[in-house]
CSV table of C-alpha atoms in Angstrom, one decimal:
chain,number,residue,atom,x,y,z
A,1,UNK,CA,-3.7,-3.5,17.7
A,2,UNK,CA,-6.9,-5.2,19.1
A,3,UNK,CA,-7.7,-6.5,16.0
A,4,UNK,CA,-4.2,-8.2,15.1
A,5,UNK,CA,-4.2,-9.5,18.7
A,6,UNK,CA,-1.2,-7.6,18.9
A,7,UNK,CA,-3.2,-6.0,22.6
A,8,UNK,CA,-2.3,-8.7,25.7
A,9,UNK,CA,-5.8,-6.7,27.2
A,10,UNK,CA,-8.7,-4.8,26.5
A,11,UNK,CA,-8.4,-0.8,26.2
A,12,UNK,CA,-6.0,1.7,24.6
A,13,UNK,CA,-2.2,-0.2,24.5
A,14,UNK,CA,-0.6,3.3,23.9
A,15,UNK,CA,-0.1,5.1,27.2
A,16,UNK,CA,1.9,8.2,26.2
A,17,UNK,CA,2.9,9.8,22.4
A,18,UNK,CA,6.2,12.1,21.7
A,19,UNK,CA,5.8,13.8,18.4
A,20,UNK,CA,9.1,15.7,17.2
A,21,UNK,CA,8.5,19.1,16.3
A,22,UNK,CA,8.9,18.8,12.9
A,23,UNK,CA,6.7,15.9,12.8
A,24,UNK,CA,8.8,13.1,11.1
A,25,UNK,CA,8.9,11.0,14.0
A,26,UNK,CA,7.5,10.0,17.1
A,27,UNK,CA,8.5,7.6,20.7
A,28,UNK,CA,5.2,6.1,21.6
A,29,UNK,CA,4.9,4.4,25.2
A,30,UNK,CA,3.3,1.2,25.6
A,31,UNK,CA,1.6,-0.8,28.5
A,32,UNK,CA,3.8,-3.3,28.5
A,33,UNK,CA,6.5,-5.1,26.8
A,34,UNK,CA,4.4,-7.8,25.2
A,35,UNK,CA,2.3,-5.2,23.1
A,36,UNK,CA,5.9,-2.8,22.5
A,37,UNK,CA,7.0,-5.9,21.0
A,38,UNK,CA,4.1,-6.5,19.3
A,39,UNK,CA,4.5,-3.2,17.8
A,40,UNK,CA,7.1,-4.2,15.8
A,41,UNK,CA,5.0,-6.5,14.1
A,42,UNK,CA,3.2,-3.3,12.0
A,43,UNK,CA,6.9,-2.4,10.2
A,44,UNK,CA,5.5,-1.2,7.4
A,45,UNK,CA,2.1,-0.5,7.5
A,46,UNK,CA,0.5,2.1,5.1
A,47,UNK,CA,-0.4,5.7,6.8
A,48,UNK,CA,-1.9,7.6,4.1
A,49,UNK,CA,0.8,7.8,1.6
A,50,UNK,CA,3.9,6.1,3.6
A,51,UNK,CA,4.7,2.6,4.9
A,52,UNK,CA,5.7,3.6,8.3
A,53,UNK,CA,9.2,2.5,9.6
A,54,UNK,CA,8.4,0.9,13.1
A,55,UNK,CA,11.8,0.8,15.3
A,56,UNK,CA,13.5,0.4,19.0
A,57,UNK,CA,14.7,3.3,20.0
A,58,UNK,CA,18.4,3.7,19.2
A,59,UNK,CA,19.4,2.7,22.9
A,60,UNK,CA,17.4,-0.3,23.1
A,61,UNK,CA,19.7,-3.2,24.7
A,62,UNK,CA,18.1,-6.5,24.0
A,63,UNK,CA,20.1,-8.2,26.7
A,64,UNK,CA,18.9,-5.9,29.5
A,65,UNK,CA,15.5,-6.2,28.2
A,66,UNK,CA,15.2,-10.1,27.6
A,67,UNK,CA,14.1,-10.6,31.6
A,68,UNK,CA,11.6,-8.1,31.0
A,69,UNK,CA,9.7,-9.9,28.0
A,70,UNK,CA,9.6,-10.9,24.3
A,71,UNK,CA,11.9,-9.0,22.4
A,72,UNK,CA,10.2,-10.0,19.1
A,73,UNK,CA,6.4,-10.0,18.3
A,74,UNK,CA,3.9,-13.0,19.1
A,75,UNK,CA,3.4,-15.0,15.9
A,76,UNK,CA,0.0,-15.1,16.5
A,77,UNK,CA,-0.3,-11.3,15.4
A,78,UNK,CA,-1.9,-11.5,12.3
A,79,UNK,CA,-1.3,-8.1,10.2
A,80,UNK,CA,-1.9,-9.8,6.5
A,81,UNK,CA,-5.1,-8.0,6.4
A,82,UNK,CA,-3.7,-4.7,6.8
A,83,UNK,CA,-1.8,-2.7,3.9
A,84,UNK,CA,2.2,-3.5,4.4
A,85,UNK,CA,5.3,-3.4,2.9
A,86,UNK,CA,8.1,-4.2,5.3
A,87,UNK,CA,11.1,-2.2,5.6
A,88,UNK,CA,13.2,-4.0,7.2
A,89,UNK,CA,14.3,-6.9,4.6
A,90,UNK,CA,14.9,-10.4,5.5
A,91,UNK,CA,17.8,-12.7,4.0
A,92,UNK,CA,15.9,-15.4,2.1
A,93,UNK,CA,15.9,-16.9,-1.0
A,94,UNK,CA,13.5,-14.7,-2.7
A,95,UNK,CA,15.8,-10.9,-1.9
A,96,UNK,CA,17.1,-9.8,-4.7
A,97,UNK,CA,19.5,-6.6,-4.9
A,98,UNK,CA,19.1,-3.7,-7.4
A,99,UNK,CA,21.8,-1.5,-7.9
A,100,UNK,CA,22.7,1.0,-10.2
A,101,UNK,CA,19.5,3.4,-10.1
A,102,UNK,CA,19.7,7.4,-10.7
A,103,UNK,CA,20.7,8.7,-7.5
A,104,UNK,CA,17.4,11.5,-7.4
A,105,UNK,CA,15.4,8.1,-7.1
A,106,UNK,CA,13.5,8.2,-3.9
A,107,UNK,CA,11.5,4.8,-2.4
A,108,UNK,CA,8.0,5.6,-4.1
A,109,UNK,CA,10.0,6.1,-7.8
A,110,UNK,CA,11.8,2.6,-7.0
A,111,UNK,CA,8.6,1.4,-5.9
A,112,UNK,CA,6.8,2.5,-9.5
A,113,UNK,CA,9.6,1.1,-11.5
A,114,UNK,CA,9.4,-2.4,-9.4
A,115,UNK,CA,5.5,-2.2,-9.7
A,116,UNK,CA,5.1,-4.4,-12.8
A,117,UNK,CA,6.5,-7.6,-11.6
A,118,UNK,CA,4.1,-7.8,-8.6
A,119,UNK,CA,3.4,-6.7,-5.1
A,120,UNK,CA,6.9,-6.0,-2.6
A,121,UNK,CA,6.7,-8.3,0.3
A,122,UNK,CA,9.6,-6.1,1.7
A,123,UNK,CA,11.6,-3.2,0.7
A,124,UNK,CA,14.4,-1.0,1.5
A,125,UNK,CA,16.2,1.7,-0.7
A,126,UNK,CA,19.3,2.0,0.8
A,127,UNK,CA,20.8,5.4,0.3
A,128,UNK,CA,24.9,6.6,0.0
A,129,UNK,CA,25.6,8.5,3.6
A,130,UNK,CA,27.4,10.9,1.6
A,131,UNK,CA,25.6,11.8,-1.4
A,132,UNK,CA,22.2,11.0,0.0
């Protein structure tokens, strides 16, 4: 974070780490709501193999939070050095929609067959909640 300017202070801006047990997710605990939101800033970011999906928890009220701090990172984070592809997909002129893909397609297959027109600034594969 330090070198995004994502940290507000000097030392570790992670105080506490959750892991689930089967290791697909995890609640991390900040040091304060500047560099939690902040944190949202690295949507995306590559871990090894995977662009990391960087969320509130699901009973995160923004109204009961707004006194508390920024509910949306500083623009002064700069993350445009660090491997990214967003997940979460902003409404501008430049989204575009594909449909019509096999349904065994998963995000790095899409992510191949997009590949030749240039880099993904963003990218979500939405899947059916029914057939997956």
């Amino acid at each position: 974070m330090a070198s995004t300017g994502a940290a507000v202070a000097p030392g570790p801006s992670i105080g506490c780490v959750k892991v689930s047990a089967d290791r697909s997710y995890a609640f991390l605990e900040l040091r304060s709501v500047e560099e939690a939101s902040n944190a949202m800033a690295f949507d995306g970011i590559l871990f090894g193999d995977v662009n990391l999906k960087i969320r509130r928890p699901s009973n995160y009220n923004p109204e009961e939070a707004a006194p508390l701090g920024p509910a949306t990172p500083d623009p002064s984070v700069c993350t445009a050095h660090l491997p990214m592809c967003k997940t979460v997909v902003e409404d501008t002129w430049d989204k575009i929609f594909v449909g019509g893909l096999p349904c065994n397609y998963g995000d790095e297959q899409v992510k191949e067959l997009l590949a030749p027109y240039g880099p993904l600034k963003s990218f979500n594969l939405v899947m059916d909640k029914n057939t997956g």
